[in-house]
Amino acid sequence: MNVEVALIPAAGRGTRMRPATNAIPKALLTVVDRPGIQWVVEEAARAGVTEVVVVVDPDGGDIIYRHFEESLYLPSVADVKVRTIVQAEAKGLGHAVLTGQEEIGLRPFFVLLADDLIRPSDDILTGLARAAHPDRSAVYVRKVSDRLLGAKGVVETGEWVSPSVMNISGAVEKPGHLAAPSNYAIHGRYLFTPEVFDYLAGLSPGYGGEVQLTDAIAELGAAGRCRAYLAEVDLFDVGNPLGFLQANTVLGLDDPNYRTGYQAIIDEIRG
Ligand code: G1P
């Protein structure tokens, strides 16, 4: 499936990253040498995306837009048109995605959570597009320990289509291990057909009083319209301080521009 547009929800308050996020949107915090959100736009560009819609809150939008406007300094995303739209109220991830309906229109689209970064040499989106082929939605899942089942959306498994792709029959947001339908948890990368908007528009607030994207995935799954794609790719969660440090270290040591100098610094610190 050819996907030309991606939506990045970036309206969250970033409370786990206070005080860094007191005045700066979380998505603009620097990871190695560029804002976190730029890593994600670069990932989308590598998968062939040419248009990115960033959902921002009323305070943070302008500064995110300005970052991408300075495209002279952004050759890695020069072929991507980045736009921002404002989510007026923080009503949840499902609501943030629904905010993008007009810009997305009738096209299939990726949803990319900017908290999760991957190495530039890794790829999830191509596999996701293959899993969704020819016309379904697909979510990226990983097998997790029971402990994490209270922190993620969890899918109800159907039959396997290939060693890394399965149909799903449902999904539950943060069920905890006693109620979880499986150990396959959704992780930050999604591909939706526009039919997801119909389900999102009909949802009542769910877990935590918010409109949950997972609840729309549940309905897509029940209708036989959604698959899960399983792949072991390292994800770096920059939404909390320790994950943020880990991302800077791993991605910094990966980067040919900094690898040697950075390794020398680390060796020196460790004596
Ligand atoms: C969100 C989604 C959850 C998903 C997770 C992916 O949760 O609601 O279904 O599993 O992202 O990392 P959050 O991490 O924003 O609480």
PDB file of C-alpha atoms in Angstrom, residues 8-166:
ATOM      1  CA  ILE A   8       1.808  13.121  14.279  1.00  0.00           C
ATOM      2  CA  PRO A   9      -0.086  13.943  17.475  1.00  0.00           C
ATOM      3  CA  ALA A  10       2.028  16.495  19.357  1.00  0.00           C
ATOM      4  CA  ALA A  11      -0.469  18.250  21.583  1.00  0.00           C
ATOM      5  CA  GLY A  12       0.473  16.457  24.807  1.00  0.00           C
ATOM      6  CA  ARG A  13       1.636  18.527  27.781  1.00  0.00           C
ATOM      7  CA  GLY A  14       4.779  16.494  28.379  1.00  0.00           C
ATOM      8  CA  THR A  15       4.222  16.389  32.132  1.00  0.00           C
ATOM      9  CA  ARG A  16       6.735  13.564  32.620  1.00  0.00           C
ATOM     10  CA  MET A  17       9.404  15.812  31.100  1.00  0.00           C
ATOM     11  CA  ARG A  18       8.861  18.824  33.347  1.00  0.00           C
ATOM     12  CA  PRO A  19      10.562  21.241  33.793  1.00  0.00           C
ATOM     13  CA  ALA A  20      12.079  20.824  30.287  1.00  0.00           C
ATOM     14  CA  THR A  21       8.586  21.185  28.823  1.00  0.00           C
ATOM     15  CA  ASN A  22       7.439  24.202  30.876  1.00  0.00           C
ATOM     16  CA  ALA A  23       7.771  26.472  27.852  1.00  0.00           C
ATOM     17  CA  ILE A  24       8.914  24.156  25.046  1.00  0.00           C
ATOM     18  CA  PRO A  25       6.684  21.513  23.411  1.00  0.00           C
ATOM     19  CA  LYS A  26       7.966  18.020  24.204  1.00  0.00           C
ATOM     20  CA  ALA A  27       8.264  17.209  20.498  1.00  0.00           C
ATOM     21  CA  LEU A  28      10.897  19.944  20.110  1.00  0.00           C
ATOM     22  CA  LEU A  29      13.271  18.695  22.803  1.00  0.00           C
ATOM     23  CA  THR A  30      16.611  17.953  21.191  1.00  0.00           C
ATOM     24  CA  VAL A  31      17.658  14.343  20.688  1.00  0.00           C
ATOM     25  CA  VAL A  32      21.366  14.281  19.700  1.00  0.00           C
ATOM     26  CA  ASP A  33      21.266  17.297  17.352  1.00  0.00           C
ATOM     27  CA  ARG A  34      17.656  17.773  16.235  1.00  0.00           C
ATOM     28  CA  PRO A  35      14.168  17.888  17.756  1.00  0.00           C
ATOM     29  CA  GLY A  36      12.544  14.549  18.526  1.00  0.00           C
ATOM     30  CA  ILE A  37       9.757  15.210  16.055  1.00  0.00           C
ATOM     31  CA  GLN A  38      12.269  15.658  13.243  1.00  0.00           C
ATOM     32  CA  TRP A  39      13.524  12.099  13.773  1.00  0.00           C
ATOM     33  CA  VAL A  40       9.945  10.953  13.229  1.00  0.00           C
ATOM     34  CA  VAL A  41       9.395  13.093  10.131  1.00  0.00           C
ATOM     35  CA  GLU A  42      12.659  11.683   8.714  1.00  0.00           C
ATOM     36  CA  GLU A  43      11.401   8.159   9.415  1.00  0.00           C
ATOM     37  CA  ALA A  44       8.203   8.978   7.511  1.00  0.00           C
ATOM     38  CA  ALA A  45      10.180  10.477   4.619  1.00  0.00           C
ATOM     39  CA  ARG A  46      12.226   7.269   4.301  1.00  0.00           C
ATOM     40  CA  ALA A  47       8.947   5.362   3.916  1.00  0.00           C
ATOM     41  CA  GLY A  48       7.856   7.620   1.051  1.00  0.00           C
ATOM     42  CA  VAL A  49       5.651  10.077   2.951  1.00  0.00           C
ATOM     43  CA  THR A  50       5.510  13.534   1.354  1.00  0.00           C
ATOM     44  CA  GLU A  51       3.034  15.252   3.658  1.00  0.00           C
ATOM     45  CA  VAL A  52       2.920  15.387   7.446  1.00  0.00           C
ATOM     46  CA  VAL A  53       0.102  16.799   9.543  1.00  0.00           C
ATOM     47  CA  VAL A  54       1.155  17.639  13.093  1.00  0.00           C
ATOM     48  CA  VAL A  55      -1.635  18.019  15.628  1.00  0.00           C
ATOM     49  CA  VAL A  56      -0.586  20.677  18.126  1.00  0.00           C
ATOM     50  CA  ASP A  57      -2.121  22.393  21.128  1.00  0.00           C
ATOM     51  CA  PRO A  58      -3.063  26.076  20.971  1.00  0.00           C
ATOM     52  CA  ASP A  59       0.160  27.126  22.765  1.00  0.00           C
ATOM     53  CA  GLY A  60       2.785  24.980  21.041  1.00  0.00           C
ATOM     54  CA  GLY A  61       1.728  25.005  17.422  1.00  0.00           C
ATOM     55  CA  ASP A  62       3.464  28.018  16.030  1.00  0.00           C
ATOM     56  CA  ILE A  63       6.938  27.063  17.224  1.00  0.00           C
ATOM     57  CA  ILE A  64       6.690  23.536  15.752  1.00  0.00           C
ATOM     58  CA  TYR A  65       5.565  24.993  12.441  1.00  0.00           C
ATOM     59  CA  ARG A  66       8.457  27.452  12.455  1.00  0.00           C
ATOM     60  CA  HIS A  67      10.969  24.675  12.948  1.00  0.00           C
ATOM     61  CA  PHE A  68       9.947  22.958   9.726  1.00  0.00           C
ATOM     62  CA  GLU A  69       9.542  26.230   7.857  1.00  0.00           C
ATOM     63  CA  GLU A  70      13.313  26.731   8.124  1.00  0.00           C
ATOM     64  CA  SER A  71      13.709  24.000   5.519  1.00  0.00           C
ATOM     65  CA  LEU A  72      17.009  25.444   4.309  1.00  0.00           C
ATOM     66  CA  TYR A  73      18.559  23.781   7.347  1.00  0.00           C
ATOM     67  CA  LEU A  74      16.551  20.574   6.996  1.00  0.00           C
ATOM     68  CA  PRO A  75      17.722  18.768   3.876  1.00  0.00           C
ATOM     69  CA  SER A  76      16.658  15.395   5.320  1.00  0.00           C
ATOM     70  CA  VAL A  77      13.002  16.429   5.210  1.00  0.00           C
ATOM     71  CA  ALA A  78      13.110  18.888   2.334  1.00  0.00           C
ATOM     72  CA  ASP A  79      10.699  16.764   0.283  1.00  0.00           C
ATOM     73  CA  VAL A  80       8.103  16.637   3.028  1.00  0.00           C
ATOM     74  CA  LYS A  81       5.449  19.298   3.448  1.00  0.00           C
ATOM     75  CA  VAL A  82       4.783  19.731   7.166  1.00  0.00           C
ATOM     76  CA  ARG A  83       1.608  21.434   8.342  1.00  0.00           C
ATOM     77  CA  THR A  84       0.191  21.972  11.809  1.00  0.00           C
ATOM     78  CA  ILE A  85      -3.422  21.869  12.907  1.00  0.00           C
ATOM     79  CA  VAL A  86      -4.683  22.818  16.332  1.00  0.00           C
ATOM     80  CA  GLN A  87      -6.480  20.487  18.707  1.00  0.00           C
ATOM     81  CA  ALA A  88      -8.369  23.032  20.776  1.00  0.00           C
ATOM     82  CA  GLU A  89      -9.016  20.739  23.738  1.00  0.00           C
ATOM     83  CA  ALA A  90      -6.989  17.824  25.112  1.00  0.00           C
ATOM     84  CA  LYS A  91      -9.570  15.057  24.758  1.00  0.00           C
ATOM     85  CA  GLY A  92      -7.279  12.134  24.053  1.00  0.00           C
ATOM     86  CA  LEU A  93      -5.310  10.446  21.285  1.00  0.00           C
ATOM     87  CA  GLY A  94      -8.420   9.331  19.395  1.00  0.00           C
ATOM     88  CA  HIS A  95      -9.716  12.884  19.394  1.00  0.00           C
ATOM     89  CA  ALA A  96      -6.333  14.196  18.201  1.00  0.00           C
ATOM     90  CA  VAL A  97      -6.429  11.834  15.217  1.00  0.00           C
ATOM     91  CA  LEU A  98     -10.032  12.797  14.437  1.00  0.00           C
ATOM     92  CA  THR A  99      -8.920  16.458  14.370  1.00  0.00           C
ATOM     93  CA  GLY A 100      -6.919  15.617  11.235  1.00  0.00           C
ATOM     94  CA  GLN A 101      -9.834  14.232   9.237  1.00  0.00           C
ATOM     95  CA  GLU A 102     -10.183  17.177   6.880  1.00  0.00           C
ATOM     96  CA  GLU A 103      -6.452  17.301   6.024  1.00  0.00           C
ATOM     97  CA  ILE A 104      -6.182  13.541   5.540  1.00  0.00           C
ATOM     98  CA  GLY A 105      -9.342  13.259   3.475  1.00  0.00           C
ATOM     99  CA  LEU A 106      -9.878   9.892   1.807  1.00  0.00           C
ATOM    100  CA  ARG A 107      -6.254   8.726   1.898  1.00  0.00           C
ATOM    101  CA  PRO A 108      -4.670   5.956   3.961  1.00  0.00           C
ATOM    102  CA  PHE A 109      -2.353   7.509   6.558  1.00  0.00           C
ATOM    103  CA  PHE A 110       0.243   6.672   9.164  1.00  0.00           C
ATOM    104  CA  VAL A 111      -0.114   7.810  12.771  1.00  0.00           C
ATOM    105  CA  LEU A 112       3.316   8.231  14.371  1.00  0.00           C
ATOM    106  CA  LEU A 113       3.733   8.883  18.081  1.00  0.00           C
ATOM    107  CA  ALA A 114       6.694  11.182  18.551  1.00  0.00           C
ATOM    108  CA  ASP A 115       7.563   9.720  21.966  1.00  0.00           C
ATOM    109  CA  ASP A 116       8.894   6.608  20.252  1.00  0.00           C
ATOM    110  CA  LEU A 117      12.062   7.002  18.176  1.00  0.00           C
ATOM    111  CA  ILE A 118      13.828   4.321  16.159  1.00  0.00           C
ATOM    112  CA  ARG A 119      17.295   4.073  14.620  1.00  0.00           C
ATOM    113  CA  PRO A 120      17.492   5.501  11.079  1.00  0.00           C
ATOM    114  CA  SER A 121      18.678   2.073   9.912  1.00  0.00           C
ATOM    115  CA  ASP A 122      15.465   0.438  11.195  1.00  0.00           C
ATOM    116  CA  ASP A 123      12.095   0.409   9.494  1.00  0.00           C
ATOM    117  CA  ILE A 124       8.602  -0.303  10.772  1.00  0.00           C
ATOM    118  CA  LEU A 125       6.465   1.590   8.281  1.00  0.00           C
ATOM    119  CA  THR A 126       7.257  -0.509   5.211  1.00  0.00           C
ATOM    120  CA  GLY A 127       6.264  -3.658   7.111  1.00  0.00           C
ATOM    121  CA  LEU A 128       3.117  -1.947   8.358  1.00  0.00           C
ATOM    122  CA  ALA A 129       2.132  -0.987   4.820  1.00  0.00           C
ATOM    123  CA  ARG A 130       2.753  -4.546   3.649  1.00  0.00           C
ATOM    124  CA  ALA A 131       0.665  -5.931   6.519  1.00  0.00           C
ATOM    125  CA  ALA A 132      -2.247  -3.644   5.659  1.00  0.00           C
ATOM    126  CA  HIS A 133      -2.175  -4.531   1.980  1.00  0.00           C
ATOM    127  CA  PRO A 134      -4.375  -4.113   0.029  1.00  0.00           C
ATOM    128  CA  ASP A 135      -6.896  -2.027   1.957  1.00  0.00           C
ATOM    129  CA  ARG A 136      -6.884  -2.610   5.707  1.00  0.00           C
ATOM    130  CA  SER A 137      -5.583  -0.779   8.727  1.00  0.00           C
ATOM    131  CA  ALA A 138      -2.604  -2.143  10.657  1.00  0.00           C
ATOM    132  CA  VAL A 139      -1.014  -1.494  14.041  1.00  0.00           C
ATOM    133  CA  TYR A 140       2.556  -2.160  15.122  1.00  0.00           C
ATOM    134  CA  VAL A 141       2.716  -4.606  18.043  1.00  0.00           C
ATOM    135  CA  ARG A 142       5.375  -6.167  20.226  1.00  0.00           C
ATOM    136  CA  LYS A 143       5.067  -9.050  22.642  1.00  0.00           C
ATOM    137  CA  VAL A 144       5.405  -7.637  26.150  1.00  0.00           C
ATOM    138  CA  SER A 145       5.598  -8.905  29.710  1.00  0.00           C
ATOM    139  CA  ASP A 146       2.478  -8.843  31.906  1.00  0.00           C
ATOM    140  CA  ARG A 147       3.790  -5.766  33.701  1.00  0.00           C
ATOM    141  CA  LEU A 148       3.358  -3.602  30.592  1.00  0.00           C
ATOM    142  CA  LEU A 149      -0.228  -4.618  29.847  1.00  0.00           C
ATOM    143  CA  GLY A 150      -1.522  -1.809  32.038  1.00  0.00           C
ATOM    144  CA  ALA A 151       0.432   0.814  30.077  1.00  0.00           C
ATOM    145  CA  LYS A 152      -0.455   0.027  26.450  1.00  0.00           C
ATOM    146  CA  GLY A 153      -3.285  -0.765  24.074  1.00  0.00           C
ATOM    147  CA  VAL A 154      -3.489  -4.562  23.741  1.00  0.00           C
ATOM    148  CA  VAL A 155      -4.900  -6.462  20.752  1.00  0.00           C
ATOM    149  CA  GLU A 156      -7.172  -9.476  20.658  1.00  0.00           C
ATOM    150  CA  THR A 157      -5.487 -11.875  18.284  1.00  0.00           C
ATOM    151  CA  GLY A 158      -7.039 -13.553  15.263  1.00  0.00           C
ATOM    152  CA  GLU A 159      -5.383 -15.892  12.784  1.00  0.00           C
ATOM    153  CA  TRP A 160      -1.815 -15.377  11.612  1.00  0.00           C
ATOM    154  CA  VAL A 161      -1.525 -14.327   7.983  1.00  0.00           C
ATOM    155  CA  SER A 162       2.285 -14.717   7.915  1.00  0.00           C
ATOM    156  CA  PRO A 163       4.979 -15.112  10.630  1.00  0.00           C
ATOM    157  CA  SER A 164       4.814 -11.368  11.359  1.00  0.00           C
ATOM    158  CA  VAL A 165       1.214 -10.440  10.459  1.00  0.00           C
ATOM    159  CA  MET A 166      -2.037 -11.404  12.130  1.00  0.00           C
TER     160      MET A 166
END
